[in-house]
PDB file of C-alpha atoms in Angstrom:
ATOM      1  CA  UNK A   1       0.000   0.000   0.000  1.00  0.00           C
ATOM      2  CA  UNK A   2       1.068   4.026  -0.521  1.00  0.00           C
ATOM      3  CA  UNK A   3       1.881   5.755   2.004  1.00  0.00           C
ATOM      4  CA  UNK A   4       0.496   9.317   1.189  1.00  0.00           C
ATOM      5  CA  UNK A   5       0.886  12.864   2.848  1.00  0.00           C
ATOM      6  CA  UNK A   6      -1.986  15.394   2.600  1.00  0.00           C
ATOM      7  CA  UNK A   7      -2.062  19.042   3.290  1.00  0.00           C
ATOM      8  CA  UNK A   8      -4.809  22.009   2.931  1.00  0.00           C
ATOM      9  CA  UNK A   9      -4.345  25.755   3.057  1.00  0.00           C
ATOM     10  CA  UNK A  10      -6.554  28.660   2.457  1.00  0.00           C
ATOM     11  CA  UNK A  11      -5.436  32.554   1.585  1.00  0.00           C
ATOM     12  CA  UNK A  12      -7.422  35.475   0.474  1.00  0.00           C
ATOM     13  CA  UNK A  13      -6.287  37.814  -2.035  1.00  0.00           C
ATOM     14  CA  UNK A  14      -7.346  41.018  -2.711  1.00  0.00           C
ATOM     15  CA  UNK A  15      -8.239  40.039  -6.290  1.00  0.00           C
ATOM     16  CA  UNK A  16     -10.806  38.907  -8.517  1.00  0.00           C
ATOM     17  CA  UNK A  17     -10.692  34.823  -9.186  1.00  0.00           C
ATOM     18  CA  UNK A  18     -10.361  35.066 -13.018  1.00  0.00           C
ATOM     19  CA  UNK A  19      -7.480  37.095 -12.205  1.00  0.00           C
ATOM     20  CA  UNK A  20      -5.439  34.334  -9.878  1.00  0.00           C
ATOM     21  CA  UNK A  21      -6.648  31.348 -11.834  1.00  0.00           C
ATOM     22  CA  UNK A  22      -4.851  32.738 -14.539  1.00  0.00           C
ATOM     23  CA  UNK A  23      -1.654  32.769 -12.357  1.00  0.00           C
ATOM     24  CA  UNK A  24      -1.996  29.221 -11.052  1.00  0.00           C
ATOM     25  CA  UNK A  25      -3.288  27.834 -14.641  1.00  0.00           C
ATOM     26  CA  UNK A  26      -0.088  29.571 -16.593  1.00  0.00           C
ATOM     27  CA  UNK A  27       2.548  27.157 -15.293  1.00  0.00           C
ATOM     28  CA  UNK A  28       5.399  29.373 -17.155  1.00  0.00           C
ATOM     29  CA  UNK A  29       4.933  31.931 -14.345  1.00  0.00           C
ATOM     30  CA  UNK A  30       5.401  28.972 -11.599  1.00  0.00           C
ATOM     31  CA  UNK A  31       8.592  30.656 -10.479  1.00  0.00           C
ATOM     32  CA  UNK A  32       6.990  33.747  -9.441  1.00  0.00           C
ATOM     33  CA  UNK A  33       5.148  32.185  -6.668  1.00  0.00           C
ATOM     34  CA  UNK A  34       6.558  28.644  -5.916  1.00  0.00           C
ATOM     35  CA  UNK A  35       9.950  28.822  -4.566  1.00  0.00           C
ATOM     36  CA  UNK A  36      11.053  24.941  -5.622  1.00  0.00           C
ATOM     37  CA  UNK A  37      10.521  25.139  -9.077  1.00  0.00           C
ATOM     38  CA  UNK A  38      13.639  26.076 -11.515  1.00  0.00           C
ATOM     39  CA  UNK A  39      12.201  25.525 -14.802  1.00  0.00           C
ATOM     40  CA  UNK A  40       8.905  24.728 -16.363  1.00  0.00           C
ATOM     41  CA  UNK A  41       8.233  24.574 -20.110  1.00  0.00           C
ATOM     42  CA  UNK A  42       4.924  23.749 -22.428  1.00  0.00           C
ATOM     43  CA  UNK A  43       5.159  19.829 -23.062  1.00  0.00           C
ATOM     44  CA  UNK A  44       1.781  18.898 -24.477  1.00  0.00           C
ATOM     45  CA  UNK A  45      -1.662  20.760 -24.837  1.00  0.00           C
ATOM     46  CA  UNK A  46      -2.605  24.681 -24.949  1.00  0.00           C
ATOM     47  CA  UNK A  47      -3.065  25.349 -21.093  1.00  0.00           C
ATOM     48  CA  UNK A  48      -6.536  23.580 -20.494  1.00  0.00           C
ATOM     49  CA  UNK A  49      -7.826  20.276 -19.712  1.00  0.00           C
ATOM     50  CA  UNK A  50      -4.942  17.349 -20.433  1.00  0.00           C
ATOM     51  CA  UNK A  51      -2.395  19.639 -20.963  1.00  0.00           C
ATOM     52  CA  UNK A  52       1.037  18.725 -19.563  1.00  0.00           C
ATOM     53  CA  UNK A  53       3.843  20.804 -18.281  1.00  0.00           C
ATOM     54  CA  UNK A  54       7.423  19.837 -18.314  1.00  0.00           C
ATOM     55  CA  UNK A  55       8.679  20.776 -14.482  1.00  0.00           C
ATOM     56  CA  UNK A  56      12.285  20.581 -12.862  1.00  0.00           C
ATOM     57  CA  UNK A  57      12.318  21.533  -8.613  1.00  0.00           C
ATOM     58  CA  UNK A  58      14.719  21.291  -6.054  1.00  0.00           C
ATOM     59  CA  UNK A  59      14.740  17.836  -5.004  1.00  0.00           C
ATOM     60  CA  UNK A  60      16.524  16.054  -1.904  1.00  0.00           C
ATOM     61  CA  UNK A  61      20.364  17.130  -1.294  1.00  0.00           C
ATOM     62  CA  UNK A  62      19.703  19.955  -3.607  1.00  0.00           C
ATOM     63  CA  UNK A  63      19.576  17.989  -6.988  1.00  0.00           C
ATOM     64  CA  UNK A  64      17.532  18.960  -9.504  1.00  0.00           C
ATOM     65  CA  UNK A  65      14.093  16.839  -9.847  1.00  0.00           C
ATOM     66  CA  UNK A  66      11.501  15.984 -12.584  1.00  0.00           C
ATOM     67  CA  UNK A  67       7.952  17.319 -11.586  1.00  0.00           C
ATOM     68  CA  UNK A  68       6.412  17.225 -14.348  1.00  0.00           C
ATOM     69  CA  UNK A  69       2.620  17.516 -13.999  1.00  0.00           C
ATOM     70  CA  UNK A  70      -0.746  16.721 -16.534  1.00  0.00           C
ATOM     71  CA  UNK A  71      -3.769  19.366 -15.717  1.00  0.00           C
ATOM     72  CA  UNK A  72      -6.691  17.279 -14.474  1.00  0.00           C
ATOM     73  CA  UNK A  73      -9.358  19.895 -13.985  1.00  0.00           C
ATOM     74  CA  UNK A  74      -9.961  23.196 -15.466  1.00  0.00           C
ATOM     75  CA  UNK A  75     -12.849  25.173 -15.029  1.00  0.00           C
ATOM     76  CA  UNK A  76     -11.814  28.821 -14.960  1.00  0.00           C
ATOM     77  CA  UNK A  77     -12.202  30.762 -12.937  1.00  0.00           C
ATOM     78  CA  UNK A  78     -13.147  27.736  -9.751  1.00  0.00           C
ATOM     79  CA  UNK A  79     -11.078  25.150  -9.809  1.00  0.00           C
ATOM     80  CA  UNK A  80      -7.594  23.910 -10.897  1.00  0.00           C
ATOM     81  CA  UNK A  81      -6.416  20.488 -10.473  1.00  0.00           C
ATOM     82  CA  UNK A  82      -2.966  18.787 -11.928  1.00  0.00           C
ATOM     83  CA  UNK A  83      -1.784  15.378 -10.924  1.00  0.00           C
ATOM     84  CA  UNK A  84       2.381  14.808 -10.734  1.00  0.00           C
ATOM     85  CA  UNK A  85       3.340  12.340 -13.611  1.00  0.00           C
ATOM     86  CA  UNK A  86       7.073  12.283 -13.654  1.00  0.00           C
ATOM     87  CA  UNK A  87       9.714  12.200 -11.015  1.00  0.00           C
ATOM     88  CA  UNK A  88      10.325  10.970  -7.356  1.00  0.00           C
ATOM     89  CA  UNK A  89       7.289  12.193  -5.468  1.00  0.00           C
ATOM     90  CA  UNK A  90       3.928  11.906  -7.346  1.00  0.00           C
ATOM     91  CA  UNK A  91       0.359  13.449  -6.618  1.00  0.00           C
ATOM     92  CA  UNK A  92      -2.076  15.707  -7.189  1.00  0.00           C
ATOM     93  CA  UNK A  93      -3.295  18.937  -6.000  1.00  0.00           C
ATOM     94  CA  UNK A  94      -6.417  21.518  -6.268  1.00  0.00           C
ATOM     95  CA  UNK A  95      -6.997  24.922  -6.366  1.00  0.00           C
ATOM     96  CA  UNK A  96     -10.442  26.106  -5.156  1.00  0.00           C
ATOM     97  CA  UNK A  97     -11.095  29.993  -5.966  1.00  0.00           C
ATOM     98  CA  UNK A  98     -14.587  31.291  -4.403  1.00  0.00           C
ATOM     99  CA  UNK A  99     -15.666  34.794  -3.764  1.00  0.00           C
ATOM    100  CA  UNK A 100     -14.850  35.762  -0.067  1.00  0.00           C
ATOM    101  CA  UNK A 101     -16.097  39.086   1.601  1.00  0.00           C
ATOM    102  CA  UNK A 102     -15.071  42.732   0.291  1.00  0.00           C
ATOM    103  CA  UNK A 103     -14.258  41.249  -3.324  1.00  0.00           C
ATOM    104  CA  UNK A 104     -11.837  39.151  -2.119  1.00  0.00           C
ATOM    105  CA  UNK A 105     -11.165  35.409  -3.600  1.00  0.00           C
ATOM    106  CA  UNK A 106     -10.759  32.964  -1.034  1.00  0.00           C
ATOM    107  CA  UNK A 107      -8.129  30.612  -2.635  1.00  0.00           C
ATOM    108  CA  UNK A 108      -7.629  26.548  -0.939  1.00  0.00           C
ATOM    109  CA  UNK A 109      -4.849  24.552  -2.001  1.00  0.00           C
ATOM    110  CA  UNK A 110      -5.208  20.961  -1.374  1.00  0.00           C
ATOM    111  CA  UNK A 111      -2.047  18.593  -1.803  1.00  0.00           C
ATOM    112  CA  UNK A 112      -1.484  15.244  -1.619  1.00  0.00           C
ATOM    113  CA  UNK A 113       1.733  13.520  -2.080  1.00  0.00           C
ATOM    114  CA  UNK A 114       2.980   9.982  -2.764  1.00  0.00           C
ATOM    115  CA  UNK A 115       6.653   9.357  -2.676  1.00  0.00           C
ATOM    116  CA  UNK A 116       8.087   6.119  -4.685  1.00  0.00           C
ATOM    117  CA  UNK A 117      10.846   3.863  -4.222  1.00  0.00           C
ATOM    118  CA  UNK A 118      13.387   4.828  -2.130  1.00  0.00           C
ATOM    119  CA  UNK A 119      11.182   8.000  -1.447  1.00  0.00           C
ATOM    120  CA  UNK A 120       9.927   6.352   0.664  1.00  0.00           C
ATOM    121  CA  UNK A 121      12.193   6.116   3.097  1.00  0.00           C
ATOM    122  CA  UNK A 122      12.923  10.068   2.843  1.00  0.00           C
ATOM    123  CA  UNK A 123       9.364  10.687   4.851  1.00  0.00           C
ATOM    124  CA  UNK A 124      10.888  14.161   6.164  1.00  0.00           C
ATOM    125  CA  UNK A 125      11.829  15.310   2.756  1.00  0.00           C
ATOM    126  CA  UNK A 126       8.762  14.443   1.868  1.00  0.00           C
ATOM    127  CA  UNK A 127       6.676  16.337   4.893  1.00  0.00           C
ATOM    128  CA  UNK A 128       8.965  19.385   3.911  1.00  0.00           C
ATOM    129  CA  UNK A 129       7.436  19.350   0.169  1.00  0.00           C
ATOM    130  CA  UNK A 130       3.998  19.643   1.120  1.00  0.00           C
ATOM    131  CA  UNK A 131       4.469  22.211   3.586  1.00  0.00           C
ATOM    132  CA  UNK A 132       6.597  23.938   1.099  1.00  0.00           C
ATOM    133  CA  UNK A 133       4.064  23.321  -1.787  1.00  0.00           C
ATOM    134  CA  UNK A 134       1.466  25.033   0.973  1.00  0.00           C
ATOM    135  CA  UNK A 135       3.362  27.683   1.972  1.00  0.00           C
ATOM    136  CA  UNK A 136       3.506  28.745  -2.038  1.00  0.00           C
ATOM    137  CA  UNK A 137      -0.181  29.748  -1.621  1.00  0.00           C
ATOM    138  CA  UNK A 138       1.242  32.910   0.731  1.00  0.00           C
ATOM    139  CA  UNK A 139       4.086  33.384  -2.102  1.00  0.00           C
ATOM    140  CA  UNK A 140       0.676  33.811  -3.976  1.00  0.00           C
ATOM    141  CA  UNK A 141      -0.799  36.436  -2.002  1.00  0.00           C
ATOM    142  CA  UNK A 142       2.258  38.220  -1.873  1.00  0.00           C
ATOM    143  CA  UNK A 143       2.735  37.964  -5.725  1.00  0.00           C
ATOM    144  CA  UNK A 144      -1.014  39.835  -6.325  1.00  0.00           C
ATOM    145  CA  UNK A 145       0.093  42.118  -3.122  1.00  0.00           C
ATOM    146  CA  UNK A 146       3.258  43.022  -4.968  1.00  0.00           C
ATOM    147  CA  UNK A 147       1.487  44.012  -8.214  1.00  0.00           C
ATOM    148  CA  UNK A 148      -1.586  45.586  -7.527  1.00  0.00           C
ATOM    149  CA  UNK A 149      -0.292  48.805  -9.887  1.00  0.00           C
ATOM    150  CA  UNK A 150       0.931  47.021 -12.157  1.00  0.00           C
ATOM    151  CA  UNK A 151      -1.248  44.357 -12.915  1.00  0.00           C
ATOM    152  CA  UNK A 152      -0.261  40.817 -12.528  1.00  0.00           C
TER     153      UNK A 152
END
């Protein structure tokens, strides 16, 4: 059986969801908000539904790690979902968006990760990733924070 590790976060940004779901469903602008990633290019698709990105994060001891990851649910402006198809530690996450008070967009993140082979063993590493991959949800906030003259 998998051992799995799960993890849920919630922010609200100042910002309208069409707006941040644009931000979370562009994955060449992953960098600007999630601190592990070092590259990300187009693989397959146009963005939506089945598309795949090509992903490289800092993985254990600092080495660089495949991460590449196939969108599972798009419904603009909602809901954003992507499951992890290549590399050590596979997965899937979701993005809710809903309208929160004063205008805001509520934005949850939920992760869950399943490390393979000798993964396994690396159960901190592991822990670490998902609060890291949670923590990128207050990267996000900042990000719209940052930018709210120039547009993000």
């Amino acid at each position: 059986e998998e051992s799995s590790l799960r993890g849920e976060h919630s922010v609200s940004i100042n910002r309208p969801a069409s707006g941040i779901f644009d931000v979370i469903a562009d994955g060449t602008r992953n960098r600007t908000w999630q601190q592990s990633v070092i590259e990300v290019s187009l693989h397959s698709g146009t963005g939506g539904l089945g598309t795949v990105w090509r992903q490289v994060v800092h993985g254990p001891a600092g080495k660089a790690a495949d991460a590449d990851y196939r969108v599972t649910t798009h419904e603009p402006p909602g809901v954003y979902g992507f499951e992890v198809i290549a590399g050590p530690v596979r997965g899937t996450g979701l993005y809710t968006l809903t309208a929160g008070d004063d205008g805001e967009t509520v934005v949850t993140f939920e992760i869950i990760l399943k490390p393979r082979g000798a993964m396994r063993v690396l159960t901190g590493f592991v822990l670490r990733q998902v609060v890291d991959e949670l923590e990128n949800l207050d990267h996000l906030r900042d990000l719209f924070g940052r930018s709210s003259e120039e547009g993000v």
